[in-house]
JSON list of C-alpha atoms in Angstrom, two decimals:
[
{"chain": "R", "resi": 116, "resn": "MET", "atom": "CA", "xyz": [-21.56, -41.20, 62.47]},
{"chain": "R", "resi": 117, "resn": "SER", "atom": "CA", "xyz": [-18.99, -43.10, 60.41]},
{"chain": "R", "resi": 118, "resn": "SER", "atom": "CA", "xyz": [-19.68, -46.40, 58.95]},
{"chain": "R", "resi": 119, "resn": "PRO", "atom": "CA", "xyz": [-17.51, -49.37, 59.89]},
{"chain": "R", "resi": 120, "resn": "GLU", "atom": "CA", "xyz": [-16.00, -49.50, 56.49]},
{"chain": "R", "resi": 121, "resn": "ASN", "atom": "CA", "xyz": [-14.88, -45.84, 56.64]},
{"chain": "R", "resi": 122, "resn": "LEU", "atom": "CA", "xyz": [-13.32, -46.49, 60.17]},
{"chain": "R", "resi": 123, "resn": "ALA", "atom": "CA", "xyz": [-11.43, -49.44, 58.69]},
{"chain": "R", "resi": 124, "resn": "ALA", "atom": "CA", "xyz": [-10.07, -47.41, 55.80]},
{"chain": "R", "resi": 125, "resn": "ALA", "atom": "CA", "xyz": [-8.91, -44.66, 58.18]},
{"chain": "R", "resi": 126, "resn": "GLN", "atom": "CA", "xyz": [-7.01, -46.93, 60.39]},
{"chain": "R", "resi": 127, "resn": "PRO", "atom": "CA", "xyz": [-4.13, -49.19, 59.24]},
{"chain": "R", "resi": 128, "resn": "PRO", "atom": "CA", "xyz": [-5.20, -52.82, 59.02]},
{"chain": "R", "resi": 129, "resn": "THR", "atom": "CA", "xyz": [-3.95, -54.99, 61.85]},
{"chain": "R", "resi": 130, "resn": "SER", "atom": "CA", "xyz": [-3.98, -58.71, 62.46]},
{"chain": "R", "resi": 131, "resn": "GLU", "atom": "CA", "xyz": [-5.04, -60.24, 65.72]},
{"chain": "R", "resi": 132, "resn": "GLY", "atom": "CA", "xyz": [-6.05, -56.69, 66.84]},
{"chain": "R", "resi": 133, "resn": "GLY", "atom": "CA", "xyz": [-2.38, -55.59, 66.92]},
{"chain": "R", "resi": 134, "resn": "TYR", "atom": "CA", "xyz": [-1.43, -52.14, 65.63]},
{"chain": "R", "resi": 135, "resn": "GLY", "atom": "CA", "xyz": [1.33, -51.63, 62.97]},
{"chain": "R", "resi": 136, "resn": "TYR", "atom": "CA", "xyz": [1.32, -55.09, 61.30]},
{"chain": "R", "resi": 137, "resn": "VAL", "atom": "CA", "xyz": [0.28, -54.83, 57.58]},
{"chain": "R", "resi": 138, "resn": "PRO", "atom": "CA", "xyz": [0.02, -58.12, 55.59]},
{"chain": "R", "resi": 139, "resn": "PRO", "atom": "CA", "xyz": [2.37, -58.29, 52.53]},
{"chain": "R", "resi": 140, "resn": "ALA", "atom": "CA", "xyz": [-0.51, -58.33, 50.07]},
{"chain": "R", "resi": 141, "resn": "GLU", "atom": "CA", "xyz": [-2.03, -55.20, 51.54]},
{"chain": "R", "resi": 142, "resn": "GLU", "atom": "CA", "xyz": [1.44, -53.51, 51.56]},
{"chain": "R", "resi": 143, "resn": "ARG", "atom": "CA", "xyz": [1.85, -54.45, 47.89]},
{"chain": "R", "resi": 144, "resn": "ARG", "atom": "CA", "xyz": [-1.61, -53.15, 47.12]},
{"chain": "R", "resi": 145, "resn": "ARG", "atom": "CA", "xyz": [-0.93, -49.85, 48.93]},
{"chain": "R", "resi": 146, "resn": "ARG", "atom": "CA", "xyz": [2.56, -49.41, 47.27]},
{"chain": "R", "resi": 147, "resn": "ARG", "atom": "CA", "xyz": [0.91, -50.11, 43.82]},
{"chain": "R", "resi": 148, "resn": "MET", "atom": "CA", "xyz": [-1.75, -47.57, 44.44]},
{"chain": "R", "resi": 149, "resn": "ILE", "atom": "CA", "xyz": [0.87, -44.89, 45.39]},
{"chain": "R", "resi": 150, "resn": "SER", "atom": "CA", "xyz": [2.93, -45.87, 42.39]},
{"chain": "R", "resi": 151, "resn": "ASN", "atom": "CA", "xyz": [-0.08, -45.61, 40.09]},
{"chain": "R", "resi": 152, "resn": "ARG", "atom": "CA", "xyz": [-0.97, -42.13, 41.49]},
{"chain": "R", "resi": 153, "resn": "GLU", "atom": "CA", "xyz": [2.62, -40.90, 40.94]},
{"chain": "R", "resi": 154, "resn": "SER", "atom": "CA", "xyz": [2.57, -42.39, 37.44]},
{"chain": "R", "resi": 155, "resn": "ALA", "atom": "CA", "xyz": [-0.71, -40.65, 36.66]},
{"chain": "R", "resi": 156, "resn": "ARG", "atom": "CA", "xyz": [0.63, -37.39, 38.02]},
{"chain": "R", "resi": 157, "resn": "ARG", "atom": "CA", "xyz": [3.73, -37.76, 35.79]},
{"chain": "R", "resi": 158, "resn": "SER", "atom": "CA", "xyz": [1.54, -38.63, 32.79]},
{"chain": "R", "resi": 159, "resn": "ARG", "atom": "CA", "xyz": [-0.57, -35.47, 33.39]},
{"chain": "R", "resi": 160, "resn": "ALA", "atom": "CA", "xyz": [2.51, -33.23, 33.72]},
{"chain": "R", "resi": 161, "resn": "ARG", "atom": "CA", "xyz": [4.07, -34.85, 30.55]},
{"chain": "R", "resi": 162, "resn": "LYS", "atom": "CA", "xyz": [0.68, -34.32, 28.68]},
{"chain": "R", "resi": 163, "resn": "GLN", "atom": "CA", "xyz": [0.55, -30.74, 29.90]},
{"chain": "R", "resi": 164, "resn": "TRP", "atom": "CA", "xyz": [4.15, -30.15, 28.80]},
{"chain": "R", "resi": 165, "resn": "LEU", "atom": "CA", "xyz": [3.42, -31.66, 25.40]},
{"chain": "R", "resi": 166, "resn": "MET", "atom": "CA", "xyz": [0.22, -29.58, 24.96]},
{"chain": "R", "resi": 167, "resn": "GLU", "atom": "CA", "xyz": [2.05, -26.45, 25.73]},
{"chain": "R", "resi": 168, "resn": "GLY", "atom": "CA", "xyz": [4.74, -27.40, 23.12]},
{"chain": "R", "resi": 169, "resn": "LEU", "atom": "CA", "xyz": [1.88, -27.95, 20.59]},
{"chain": "R", "resi": 170, "resn": "ARG", "atom": "CA", "xyz": [0.39, -24.61, 21.46]},
{"chain": "R", "resi": 171, "resn": "LYS", "atom": "CA", "xyz": [3.66, -22.79, 20.94]},
{"chain": "R", "resi": 172, "resn": "GLN", "atom": "CA", "xyz": [4.32, -24.66, 17.71]},
{"chain": "R", "resi": 173, "resn": "THR", "atom": "CA", "xyz": [0.71, -23.78, 16.51]},
{"chain": "R", "resi": 174, "resn": "ASP", "atom": "CA", "xyz": [1.35, -20.16, 17.31]},
{"chain": "R", "resi": 175, "resn": "TRP", "atom": "CA", "xyz": [4.62, -20.20, 15.52]},
{"chain": "R", "resi": 176, "resn": "LEU", "atom": "CA", "xyz": [3.19, -21.97, 12.41]},
{"chain": "R", "resi": 177, "resn": "SER", "atom": "CA", "xyz": [0.27, -19.58, 12.27]},
{"chain": "R", "resi": 178, "resn": "SER", "atom": "CA", "xyz": [2.68, -16.64, 12.34]},
{"chain": "R", "resi": 179, "resn": "GLU", "atom": "CA", "xyz": [4.78, -18.24, 9.66]},
{"chain": "R", "resi": 180, "resn": "ASN", "atom": "CA", "xyz": [1.73, -18.94, 7.57]},
{"chain": "R", "resi": 181, "resn": "ARG", "atom": "CA", "xyz": [0.68, -15.26, 7.80]},
{"chain": "R", "resi": 182, "resn": "GLU", "atom": "CA", "xyz": [4.11, -14.12, 6.79]},
{"chain": "R", "resi": 183, "resn": "LEU", "atom": "CA", "xyz": [4.20, -16.47, 3.82]},
{"chain": "R", "resi": 184, "resn": "ALA", "atom": "CA", "xyz": [0.65, -15.40, 2.71]},
{"chain": "R", "resi": 185, "resn": "SER", "atom": "CA", "xyz": [1.86, -11.81, 2.83]},
{"chain": "R", "resi": 186, "resn": "ARG", "atom": "CA", "xyz": [4.96, -12.65, 0.79]},
{"chain": "R", "resi": 187, "resn": "LEU", "atom": "CA", "xyz": [2.91, -14.64, -1.63]},
{"chain": "R", "resi": 188, "resn": "ALA", "atom": "CA", "xyz": [0.54, -11.74, -2.25]},
{"chain": "R", "resi": 189, "resn": "ALA", "atom": "CA", "xyz": [3.56, -9.44, -2.91]},
{"chain": "R", "resi": 190, "resn": "VAL", "atom": "CA", "xyz": [5.04, -11.86, -5.38]},
{"chain": "R", "resi": 191, "resn": "VAL", "atom": "CA", "xyz": [1.67, -12.31, -7.08]},
{"chain": "R", "resi": 192, "resn": "GLY", "atom": "CA", "xyz": [1.34, -8.49, -7.34]},
{"chain": "R", "resi": 193, "resn": "HIS", "atom": "CA", "xyz": [4.95, -8.24, -8.71]},
{"chain": "R", "resi": 194, "resn": "CYS", "atom": "CA", "xyz": [4.17, -11.06, -11.20]},
{"chain": "R", "resi": 195, "resn": "LEU", "atom": "CA", "xyz": [0.97, -9.29, -12.39]},
{"chain": "R", "resi": 196, "resn": "ALA", "atom": "CA", "xyz": [3.01, -6.05, -12.87]},
{"chain": "R", "resi": 197, "resn": "LEU", "atom": "CA", "xyz": [5.68, -7.95, -14.80]},
{"chain": "R", "resi": 198, "resn": "ARG", "atom": "CA", "xyz": [2.96, -9.43, -17.04]},
{"chain": "R", "resi": 199, "resn": "HIS", "atom": "CA", "xyz": [1.41, -6.08, -17.59]},
{"chain": "R", "resi": 200, "resn": "ASP", "atom": "CA", "xyz": [4.93, -4.70, -18.55]},
{"chain": "R", "resi": 201, "resn": "ASN", "atom": "CA", "xyz": [5.61, -7.69, -20.77]},
{"chain": "R", "resi": 202, "resn": "HIS", "atom": "CA", "xyz": [2.30, -7.25, -22.66]},
{"chain": "R", "resi": 203, "resn": "ARG", "atom": "CA", "xyz": [3.08, -3.52, -23.10]},
{"chain": "R", "resi": 204, "resn": "LEU", "atom": "CA", "xyz": [6.54, -4.33, -24.43]},
{"chain": "R", "resi": 205, "resn": "LEU", "atom": "CA", "xyz": [5.27, -6.98, -26.85]},
{"chain": "R", "resi": 206, "resn": "SER", "atom": "CA", "xyz": [2.73, -4.49, -28.16]},
{"chain": "R", "resi": 207, "resn": "GLU", "atom": "CA", "xyz": [5.39, -1.74, -28.47]},
{"chain": "R", "resi": 208, "resn": "THR", "atom": "CA", "xyz": [7.69, -4.35, -30.23]},
{"chain": "R", "resi": 209, "resn": "ALA", "atom": "CA", "xyz": [4.97, -5.26, -32.74]},
{"chain": "R", "resi": 210, "resn": "ALA", "atom": "CA", "xyz": [4.34, -1.59, -33.43]},
{"chain": "R", "resi": 211, "resn": "LEU", "atom": "CA", "xyz": [8.01, -0.87, -33.93]},
{"chain": "R", "resi": 212, "resn": "ARG", "atom": "CA", "xyz": [8.45, -3.78, -36.15]},
{"chain": "R", "resi": 213, "resn": "SER", "atom": "CA", "xyz": [5.58, -2.70, -38.22]},
{"chain": "R", "resi": 214, "resn": "ARG", "atom": "CA", "xyz": [7.01, 0.80, -38.42]},
{"chain": "R", "resi": 215, "resn": "LEU", "atom": "CA", "xyz": [10.40, -0.68, -39.44]},
{"chain": "R", "resi": 216, "resn": "SER", "atom": "CA", "xyz": [8.73, -2.64, -42.18]},
{"chain": "R", "resi": 217, "resn": "ASP", "atom": "CA", "xyz": [6.96, 0.46, -43.51]},
{"chain": "R", "resi": 218, "resn": "VAL", "atom": "CA", "xyz": [10.22, 2.28, -43.58]},
{"chain": "R", "resi": 219, "resn": "ARG", "atom": "CA", "xyz": [12.08, -0.36, -45.33]},
{"chain": "R", "resi": 220, "resn": "ARG", "atom": "CA", "xyz": [9.26, -0.57, -47.97]},
{"chain": "R", "resi": 221, "resn": "LEU", "atom": "CA", "xyz": [9.46, 3.22, -48.33]},
{"chain": "R", "resi": 222, "resn": "LEU", "atom": "CA", "xyz": [13.28, 3.01, -48.77]},
{"chain": "R", "resi": 223, "resn": "VAL", "atom": "CA", "xyz": [12.99, 0.25, -51.36]},
{"chain": "R", "resi": 224, "resn": "LEU", "atom": "CA", "xyz": [10.52, 2.46, -53.33]},
{"chain": "R", "resi": 225, "resn": "ARG", "atom": "CA", "xyz": [12.72, 5.47, -53.16]},
{"chain": "R", "resi": 226, "resn": "GLN", "atom": "CA", "xyz": [15.95, 3.54, -53.92]},
{"chain": "R", "resi": 227, "resn": "PRO", "atom": "CA", "xyz": [15.56, 3.77, -57.75]},
{"chain": "R", "resi": 228, "resn": "GLN", "atom": "CA", "xyz": [14.65, 7.56, -57.61]},
{"chain": "R", "resi": 229, "resn": "ARG", "atom": "CA", "xyz": [17.71, 8.18, -55.38]},
{"chain": "R", "resi": 230, "resn": "LEU", "atom": "CA", "xyz": [20.05, 6.18, -57.55]},
{"chain": "R", "resi": 231, "resn": "ALA", "atom": "CA", "xyz": [18.75, 8.05, -60.57]},
{"chain": "R", "resi": 232, "resn": "GLY", "atom": "CA", "xyz": [19.19, 11.31, -58.76]},
{"chain": "R", "resi": 233, "resn": "ALA", "atom": "CA", "xyz": [22.70, 10.39, -57.55]},
{"chain": "R", "resi": 234, "resn": "ALA", "atom": "CA", "xyz": [23.67, 9.52, -61.23]},
{"chain": "R", "resi": 235, "resn": "ALA", "atom": "CA", "xyz": [22.34, 12.80, -62.41]},
{"chain": "R", "resi": 236, "resn": "GLY", "atom": "CA", "xyz": [23.95, 14.76, -59.61]},
{"chain": "R", "resi": 237, "resn": "ALA", "atom": "CA", "xyz": [27.28, 13.15, -60.23]},
{"chain": "R", "resi": 238, "resn": "ALA", "atom": "CA", "xyz": [26.95, 13.90, -63.90]},
{"chain": "R", "resi": 239, "resn": "CYS", "atom": "CA", "xyz": [26.34, 17.47, -62.99]},
{"chain": "R", "resi": 240, "resn": "GLY", "atom": "CA", "xyz": [29.14, 17.61, -60.37]},
{"chain": "R", "resi": 241, "resn": "GLY", "atom": "CA", "xyz": [26.90, 17.24, -57.23]},
{"chain": "R", "resi": 242, "resn": "ASP", "atom": "CA", "xyz": [27.78, 15.30, -54.07]},
{"chain": "R", "resi": 243, "resn": "PRO", "atom": "CA", "xyz": [26.29, 11.74, -54.38]},
{"chain": "R", "resi": 244, "resn": "GLN", "atom": "CA", "xyz": [26.31, 11.26, -50.50]},
{"chain": "R", "resi": 245, "resn": "SER", "atom": "CA", "xyz": [23.76, 13.97, -50.02]},
{"chain": "R", "resi": 246, "resn": "LEU", "atom": "CA", "xyz": [21.26, 11.64, -51.64]},
{"chain": "R", "resi": 247, "resn": "VAL", "atom": "CA", "xyz": [21.94, 8.68, -49.31]},
{"chain": "R", "resi": 248, "resn": "PRO", "atom": "CA", "xyz": [19.43, 8.40, -46.40]},
{"chain": "R", "resi": 249, "resn": "ALA", "atom": "CA", "xyz": [20.79, 9.54, -43.07]},
{"chain": "R", "resi": 250, "resn": "ALA", "atom": "CA", "xyz": [19.98, 6.00, -41.60]},
{"chain": "R", "resi": 251, "resn": "PHE", "atom": "CA", "xyz": [22.44, 4.39, -43.97]},
{"chain": "R", "resi": 252, "resn": "ALA", "atom": "CA", "xyz": [24.97, 7.19, -43.71]},
{"chain": "R", "resi": 253, "resn": "GLY", "atom": "CA", "xyz": [25.59, 6.61, -40.00]},
{"chain": "R", "resi": 254, "resn": "GLY", "atom": "CA", "xyz": [23.28, 9.32, -38.74]},
{"chain": "R", "resi": 255, "resn": "PHE", "atom": "CA", "xyz": [19.70, 9.38, -37.42]},
{"chain": "R", "resi": 256, "resn": "MET", "atom": "CA", "xyz": [16.84, 9.48, -39.83]},
{"chain": "R", "resi": 257, "resn": "PRO", "atom": "CA", "xyz": [14.39, 12.27, -39.00]},
{"chain": "R", "resi": 258, "resn": "GLU", "atom": "CA", "xyz": [10.75, 11.55, -38.41]},
{"chain": "R", "resi": 259, "resn": "THR", "atom": "CA", "xyz": [9.71, 13.41, -41.55]},
{"chain": "R", "resi": 260, "resn": "GLU", "atom": "CA", "xyz": [11.89, 11.27, -43.72]},
{"chain": "R", "resi": 261, "resn": "LEU", "atom": "CA", "xyz": [10.46, 8.13, -42.17]},
{"chain": "R", "resi": 262, "resn": "THR", "atom": "CA", "xyz": [6.79, 9.07, -42.87]},
{"chain": "R", "resi": 263, "resn": "ALA", "atom": "CA", "xyz": [7.34, 10.71, -46.18]}
]
């Protein structure tokens, strides 16, 4: 059976045994309880809405992070390729500078011989331009002339 407290809670309180009269303090308590329940319900709904927004933001940020990581990997790979090319070009530049220096030394050594040959050729009626290296005559100097 039910206890007297449960019966009292199930029936509206009355005064003098009459039905329907609720003391003002009890009515305020009842309204406050209903208001608190509604407030708690709204608070839970707001919290759920905020949590859903945070989940969506987390998903979006995770996706953005993956995309940025992928782009970073591509940029790092491109950077490494450029560094490799730069190193290769610097080595090639050093080799070409060395080769140019060797050619210039060779030309300086041959200069007196060519001038002497040009003077002798001019004295004999030869063409002095034939003794000028092709690189200085506006043409291309062949490989054999560079290494000789």
